[in-house]
């Protein structure tokens, strides 16, 4: 959660410093936002086992459908690639493997112990049977964030960053009434 807040904060800062305006964000019209909300809520459902794995896959289906519906918006190609990478590794391993090395490097010894005891449908400690580990949670981010991310997460965050900065930097002519009039005739 901290990482997405930092990503969005950095995007707002870069957008502002580069001449963008927060008002540009109000012109962003994303389709099927309810799918994004459903996908996020499904990831928070505390179900374990086979049902939990099914709910996790359903959350990615909703998020991917949302990304596909919004491919014309800035950054959504990156978001889609990231979600697909995460879905592939999760589906192949029955959850997202997290490497011990990445947890140690990010300063998350408590999380390491918890995953050893009770790995769940969403995350588990990477083991010998896990495949596609290069797509797993293997990238450590140290203090103060203390998080482990996947290459898919990097793509999702880069896409969200791009969406915010690009939306803030839109010229008034692109987002104002004149732009709406131009698109109505098409």
PDB file of C-alpha atoms in Angstrom:
ATOM      1  CA  UNK A   1       0.000   0.000   0.000  1.00  0.00           C
ATOM      2  CA  UNK A   2       2.848   2.364   0.837  1.00  0.00           C
ATOM      3  CA  UNK A   3       4.405   1.825  -2.564  1.00  0.00           C
ATOM      4  CA  UNK A   4       1.291   2.797  -4.526  1.00  0.00           C
ATOM      5  CA  UNK A   5       0.921   5.926  -2.376  1.00  0.00           C
ATOM      6  CA  UNK A   6       4.554   6.815  -3.068  1.00  0.00           C
ATOM      7  CA  UNK A   7       4.083   6.109  -6.789  1.00  0.00           C
ATOM      8  CA  UNK A   8       1.007   8.312  -7.000  1.00  0.00           C
ATOM      9  CA  UNK A   9       2.617  11.046  -4.896  1.00  0.00           C
ATOM     10  CA  UNK A  10       5.709  11.024  -7.120  1.00  0.00           C
ATOM     11  CA  UNK A  11       3.504  11.155 -10.226  1.00  0.00           C
ATOM     12  CA  UNK A  12       1.625  14.161  -8.842  1.00  0.00           C
ATOM     13  CA  UNK A  13       4.924  15.873  -8.061  1.00  0.00           C
ATOM     14  CA  UNK A  14       6.418  15.171 -11.506  1.00  0.00           C
ATOM     15  CA  UNK A  15       3.179  16.185 -13.188  1.00  0.00           C
ATOM     16  CA  UNK A  16       3.116  19.480 -11.291  1.00  0.00           C
ATOM     17  CA  UNK A  17       6.818  20.271 -11.759  1.00  0.00           C
ATOM     18  CA  UNK A  18       6.549  19.581 -15.488  1.00  0.00           C
ATOM     19  CA  UNK A  19       3.750  22.112 -15.905  1.00  0.00           C
ATOM     20  CA  UNK A  20       0.769  19.841 -15.400  1.00  0.00           C
ATOM     21  CA  UNK A  21      -2.326  20.599 -13.408  1.00  0.00           C
ATOM     22  CA  UNK A  22      -4.240  18.410 -11.000  1.00  0.00           C
ATOM     23  CA  UNK A  23      -7.401  19.567 -12.789  1.00  0.00           C
ATOM     24  CA  UNK A  24      -6.261  17.431 -15.729  1.00  0.00           C
ATOM     25  CA  UNK A  25      -7.027  14.346 -13.662  1.00  0.00           C
ATOM     26  CA  UNK A  26     -10.708  15.255 -13.618  1.00  0.00           C
ATOM     27  CA  UNK A  27     -10.797  14.843 -17.392  1.00  0.00           C
ATOM     28  CA  UNK A  28      -9.727  11.196 -17.196  1.00  0.00           C
ATOM     29  CA  UNK A  29     -12.712   9.032 -18.021  1.00  0.00           C
ATOM     30  CA  UNK A  30     -12.014   5.375 -17.328  1.00  0.00           C
ATOM     31  CA  UNK A  31     -14.468   2.737 -18.407  1.00  0.00           C
ATOM     32  CA  UNK A  32     -15.839   0.007 -16.159  1.00  0.00           C
ATOM     33  CA  UNK A  33     -14.360   1.367 -12.947  1.00  0.00           C
ATOM     34  CA  UNK A  34     -16.524  -1.043 -11.001  1.00  0.00           C
ATOM     35  CA  UNK A  35     -14.333  -3.884 -12.319  1.00  0.00           C
ATOM     36  CA  UNK A  36     -11.233  -2.275 -10.823  1.00  0.00           C
ATOM     37  CA  UNK A  37     -13.013  -1.852  -7.495  1.00  0.00           C
ATOM     38  CA  UNK A  38     -14.257  -5.455  -7.593  1.00  0.00           C
ATOM     39  CA  UNK A  39     -10.773  -6.738  -8.415  1.00  0.00           C
ATOM     40  CA  UNK A  40      -9.215  -4.864  -5.514  1.00  0.00           C
ATOM     41  CA  UNK A  41     -11.925  -5.902  -3.057  1.00  0.00           C
ATOM     42  CA  UNK A  42     -11.592  -9.551  -4.101  1.00  0.00           C
ATOM     43  CA  UNK A  43      -7.875  -9.423  -3.288  1.00  0.00           C
ATOM     44  CA  UNK A  44      -8.727  -8.339   0.250  1.00  0.00           C
ATOM     45  CA  UNK A  45     -11.139 -11.219   0.916  1.00  0.00           C
ATOM     46  CA  UNK A  46      -9.575 -13.363   3.681  1.00  0.00           C
ATOM     47  CA  UNK A  47     -10.293 -16.787   2.188  1.00  0.00           C
ATOM     48  CA  UNK A  48      -7.653 -19.514   2.049  1.00  0.00           C
ATOM     49  CA  UNK A  49      -7.258 -22.801   0.216  1.00  0.00           C
ATOM     50  CA  UNK A  50      -8.793 -23.599  -3.140  1.00  0.00           C
ATOM     51  CA  UNK A  51     -11.604 -21.068  -2.685  1.00  0.00           C
ATOM     52  CA  UNK A  52      -9.073 -18.348  -1.859  1.00  0.00           C
ATOM     53  CA  UNK A  53      -7.061 -19.186  -4.958  1.00  0.00           C
ATOM     54  CA  UNK A  54     -10.245 -19.006  -7.058  1.00  0.00           C
ATOM     55  CA  UNK A  55     -11.114 -15.603  -5.599  1.00  0.00           C
ATOM     56  CA  UNK A  56      -7.570 -14.388  -6.328  1.00  0.00           C
ATOM     57  CA  UNK A  57      -7.838 -15.516  -9.963  1.00  0.00           C
ATOM     58  CA  UNK A  58     -11.262 -13.837 -10.233  1.00  0.00           C
ATOM     59  CA  UNK A  59      -9.719 -10.603  -8.945  1.00  0.00           C
ATOM     60  CA  UNK A  60      -7.124 -10.675 -11.709  1.00  0.00           C
ATOM     61  CA  UNK A  61      -9.793 -11.430 -14.307  1.00  0.00           C
ATOM     62  CA  UNK A  62     -11.675  -8.308 -13.191  1.00  0.00           C
ATOM     63  CA  UNK A  63      -8.533  -6.145 -13.145  1.00  0.00           C
ATOM     64  CA  UNK A  64      -7.411  -7.358 -16.566  1.00  0.00           C
ATOM     65  CA  UNK A  65     -10.878  -6.717 -18.031  1.00  0.00           C
ATOM     66  CA  UNK A  66     -10.707  -3.184 -16.588  1.00  0.00           C
ATOM     67  CA  UNK A  67      -7.251  -2.648 -18.121  1.00  0.00           C
ATOM     68  CA  UNK A  68      -8.380  -3.929 -21.531  1.00  0.00           C
ATOM     69  CA  UNK A  69     -11.430  -1.636 -21.442  1.00  0.00           C
ATOM     70  CA  UNK A  70      -9.098   1.319 -20.898  1.00  0.00           C
ATOM     71  CA  UNK A  71      -6.213   0.565 -23.253  1.00  0.00           C
ATOM     72  CA  UNK A  72      -6.655   3.924 -24.970  1.00  0.00           C
ATOM     73  CA  UNK A  73      -5.801   5.743 -21.738  1.00  0.00           C
ATOM     74  CA  UNK A  74      -2.160   6.577 -21.017  1.00  0.00           C
ATOM     75  CA  UNK A  75      -0.268   3.859 -19.182  1.00  0.00           C
ATOM     76  CA  UNK A  76      -2.822   1.086 -19.518  1.00  0.00           C
ATOM     77  CA  UNK A  77      -0.659  -1.032 -21.813  1.00  0.00           C
ATOM     78  CA  UNK A  78       1.913  -1.153 -19.022  1.00  0.00           C
ATOM     79  CA  UNK A  79      -0.756  -1.898 -16.441  1.00  0.00           C
ATOM     80  CA  UNK A  80      -2.115  -4.730 -18.589  1.00  0.00           C
ATOM     81  CA  UNK A  81       1.344  -6.260 -19.094  1.00  0.00           C
ATOM     82  CA  UNK A  82       1.996  -6.085 -15.352  1.00  0.00           C
ATOM     83  CA  UNK A  83      -1.314  -7.684 -14.419  1.00  0.00           C
ATOM     84  CA  UNK A  84      -0.768 -10.430 -16.998  1.00  0.00           C
ATOM     85  CA  UNK A  85       2.723 -11.169 -15.638  1.00  0.00           C
ATOM     86  CA  UNK A  86       1.351 -11.448 -12.111  1.00  0.00           C
ATOM     87  CA  UNK A  87      -1.542 -13.628 -13.214  1.00  0.00           C
ATOM     88  CA  UNK A  88       0.761 -16.038 -15.071  1.00  0.00           C
ATOM     89  CA  UNK A  89       3.062 -16.607 -12.103  1.00  0.00           C
ATOM     90  CA  UNK A  90       0.163 -16.852  -9.636  1.00  0.00           C
ATOM     91  CA  UNK A  91      -1.761 -19.330 -11.810  1.00  0.00           C
ATOM     92  CA  UNK A  92       1.348 -21.456 -12.377  1.00  0.00           C
ATOM     93  CA  UNK A  93       2.188 -21.658  -8.672  1.00  0.00           C
ATOM     94  CA  UNK A  94      -1.143 -21.568  -6.860  1.00  0.00           C
ATOM     95  CA  UNK A  95      -0.296 -18.116  -5.495  1.00  0.00           C
ATOM     96  CA  UNK A  96       2.505 -15.570  -5.690  1.00  0.00           C
ATOM     97  CA  UNK A  97       5.867 -17.004  -4.627  1.00  0.00           C
ATOM     98  CA  UNK A  98       8.002 -14.663  -2.532  1.00  0.00           C
ATOM     99  CA  UNK A  99      11.708 -15.413  -2.246  1.00  0.00           C
ATOM    100  CA  UNK A 100      13.413 -15.608   1.124  1.00  0.00           C
ATOM    101  CA  UNK A 101      16.311 -13.513  -0.181  1.00  0.00           C
ATOM    102  CA  UNK A 102      14.027 -10.668  -1.234  1.00  0.00           C
ATOM    103  CA  UNK A 103      12.237 -10.675   2.125  1.00  0.00           C
ATOM    104  CA  UNK A 104      15.539 -10.525   4.013  1.00  0.00           C
ATOM    105  CA  UNK A 105      16.926  -7.787   1.730  1.00  0.00           C
ATOM    106  CA  UNK A 106      13.784  -5.679   2.211  1.00  0.00           C
ATOM    107  CA  UNK A 107      13.917  -6.020   5.988  1.00  0.00           C
ATOM    108  CA  UNK A 108      10.799  -8.162   6.356  1.00  0.00           C
ATOM    109  CA  UNK A 109      11.922 -10.944   8.679  1.00  0.00           C
ATOM    110  CA  UNK A 110       8.488 -10.972  10.343  1.00  0.00           C
ATOM    111  CA  UNK A 111       6.813 -11.567   6.982  1.00  0.00           C
ATOM    112  CA  UNK A 112       9.325 -14.333   6.266  1.00  0.00           C
ATOM    113  CA  UNK A 113       8.332 -16.111   9.482  1.00  0.00           C
ATOM    114  CA  UNK A 114       4.615 -15.655   8.751  1.00  0.00           C
ATOM    115  CA  UNK A 115       4.952 -17.093   5.236  1.00  0.00           C
ATOM    116  CA  UNK A 116       6.871 -20.081   6.627  1.00  0.00           C
ATOM    117  CA  UNK A 117       4.047 -20.773   9.080  1.00  0.00           C
ATOM    118  CA  UNK A 118       0.980 -19.955   7.057  1.00  0.00           C
ATOM    119  CA  UNK A 119       1.525 -19.076   3.413  1.00  0.00           C
ATOM    120  CA  UNK A 120      -1.836 -18.394   1.856  1.00  0.00           C
ATOM    121  CA  UNK A 121      -3.595 -18.296  -1.488  1.00  0.00           C
ATOM    122  CA  UNK A 122      -2.194 -14.871  -2.295  1.00  0.00           C
ATOM    123  CA  UNK A 123       1.462 -15.277  -1.274  1.00  0.00           C
ATOM    124  CA  UNK A 124       3.689 -18.137  -0.195  1.00  0.00           C
ATOM    125  CA  UNK A 125       7.372 -18.624   0.458  1.00  0.00           C
ATOM    126  CA  UNK A 126       9.017 -19.704  -2.796  1.00  0.00           C
ATOM    127  CA  UNK A 127      10.076 -23.340  -2.822  1.00  0.00           C
ATOM    128  CA  UNK A 128      11.645 -25.911  -5.117  1.00  0.00           C
ATOM    129  CA  UNK A 129       8.385 -26.667  -6.918  1.00  0.00           C
ATOM    130  CA  UNK A 130       7.705 -23.068  -7.899  1.00  0.00           C
ATOM    131  CA  UNK A 131       8.188 -22.038 -11.518  1.00  0.00           C
ATOM    132  CA  UNK A 132       8.664 -18.728 -13.331  1.00  0.00           C
ATOM    133  CA  UNK A 133      10.340 -17.216 -10.287  1.00  0.00           C
ATOM    134  CA  UNK A 134      11.665 -14.334 -12.389  1.00  0.00           C
ATOM    135  CA  UNK A 135       8.029 -13.133 -12.469  1.00  0.00           C
ATOM    136  CA  UNK A 136       7.491 -13.672  -8.731  1.00  0.00           C
ATOM    137  CA  UNK A 137       7.968 -11.276  -5.829  1.00  0.00           C
ATOM    138  CA  UNK A 138      11.758 -11.163  -6.055  1.00  0.00           C
ATOM    139  CA  UNK A 139      12.568  -7.420  -6.131  1.00  0.00           C
ATOM    140  CA  UNK A 140      13.320  -6.098  -2.627  1.00  0.00           C
ATOM    141  CA  UNK A 141      12.596  -2.505  -1.651  1.00  0.00           C
ATOM    142  CA  UNK A 142      14.260  -1.642   1.646  1.00  0.00           C
ATOM    143  CA  UNK A 143      13.347   0.833   4.359  1.00  0.00           C
ATOM    144  CA  UNK A 144      11.277   2.868   4.715  1.00  0.00           C
ATOM    145  CA  UNK A 145       8.998   1.030   2.259  1.00  0.00           C
ATOM    146  CA  UNK A 146      10.008  -2.554   3.188  1.00  0.00           C
ATOM    147  CA  UNK A 147       8.227  -4.374   0.433  1.00  0.00           C
ATOM    148  CA  UNK A 148       8.940  -7.081  -2.115  1.00  0.00           C
ATOM    149  CA  UNK A 149       7.522  -6.634  -5.597  1.00  0.00           C
ATOM    150  CA  UNK A 150       7.400  -8.495  -8.886  1.00  0.00           C
ATOM    151  CA  UNK A 151       8.285  -7.297 -12.371  1.00  0.00           C
ATOM    152  CA  UNK A 152       4.516  -7.223 -12.944  1.00  0.00           C
ATOM    153  CA  UNK A 153       4.133  -4.812 -10.035  1.00  0.00           C
ATOM    154  CA  UNK A 154       6.830  -2.599 -11.570  1.00  0.00           C
ATOM    155  CA  UNK A 155       4.850  -2.453 -14.834  1.00  0.00           C
ATOM    156  CA  UNK A 156       1.586  -1.678 -12.999  1.00  0.00           C
ATOM    157  CA  UNK A 157       3.200   1.131 -10.992  1.00  0.00           C
ATOM    158  CA  UNK A 158       4.909   2.539 -14.098  1.00  0.00           C
ATOM    159  CA  UNK A 159       1.562   2.540 -15.913  1.00  0.00           C
ATOM    160  CA  UNK A 160      -0.201   4.276 -13.026  1.00  0.00           C
ATOM    161  CA  UNK A 161       2.622   6.843 -12.877  1.00  0.00           C
ATOM    162  CA  UNK A 162       2.340   7.485 -16.622  1.00  0.00           C
ATOM    163  CA  UNK A 163      -1.454   7.797 -16.430  1.00  0.00           C
ATOM    164  CA  UNK A 164      -1.277  10.464 -13.725  1.00  0.00           C
ATOM    165  CA  UNK A 165       1.566  12.497 -15.267  1.00  0.00           C
ATOM    166  CA  UNK A 166       0.123  12.351 -18.788  1.00  0.00           C
ATOM    167  CA  UNK A 167      -3.342  13.292 -17.574  1.00  0.00           C
ATOM    168  CA  UNK A 168      -1.992  16.238 -15.611  1.00  0.00           C
ATOM    169  CA  UNK A 169      -0.008  17.488 -18.607  1.00  0.00           C
ATOM    170  CA  UNK A 170      -2.854  17.454 -21.100  1.00  0.00           C
ATOM    171  CA  UNK A 171      -3.342  20.809 -22.703  1.00  0.00           C
ATOM    172  CA  UNK A 172      -6.589  22.558 -21.886  1.00  0.00           C
ATOM    173  CA  UNK A 173      -7.633  22.176 -25.539  1.00  0.00           C
ATOM    174  CA  UNK A 174      -7.394  18.382 -25.218  1.00  0.00           C
ATOM    175  CA  UNK A 175      -9.612  18.142 -22.163  1.00  0.00           C
ATOM    176  CA  UNK A 176     -11.925  21.130 -22.434  1.00  0.00           C
ATOM    177  CA  UNK A 177     -15.268  21.584 -24.156  1.00  0.00           C
ATOM    178  CA  UNK A 178     -13.654  21.919 -27.596  1.00  0.00           C
ATOM    179  CA  UNK A 179     -12.172  18.438 -27.267  1.00  0.00           C
ATOM    180  CA  UNK A 180     -15.563  17.052 -26.283  1.00  0.00           C
ATOM    181  CA  UNK A 181     -17.147  18.666 -29.357  1.00  0.00           C
ATOM    182  CA  UNK A 182     -14.477  17.151 -31.619  1.00  0.00           C
ATOM    183  CA  UNK A 183     -15.042  13.638 -30.271  1.00  0.00           C
ATOM    184  CA  UNK A 184     -18.830  13.840 -30.395  1.00  0.00           C
ATOM    185  CA  UNK A 185     -18.824  13.929 -34.185  1.00  0.00           C
ATOM    186  CA  UNK A 186     -16.764  10.737 -34.500  1.00  0.00           C
TER     187      UNK A 186
END
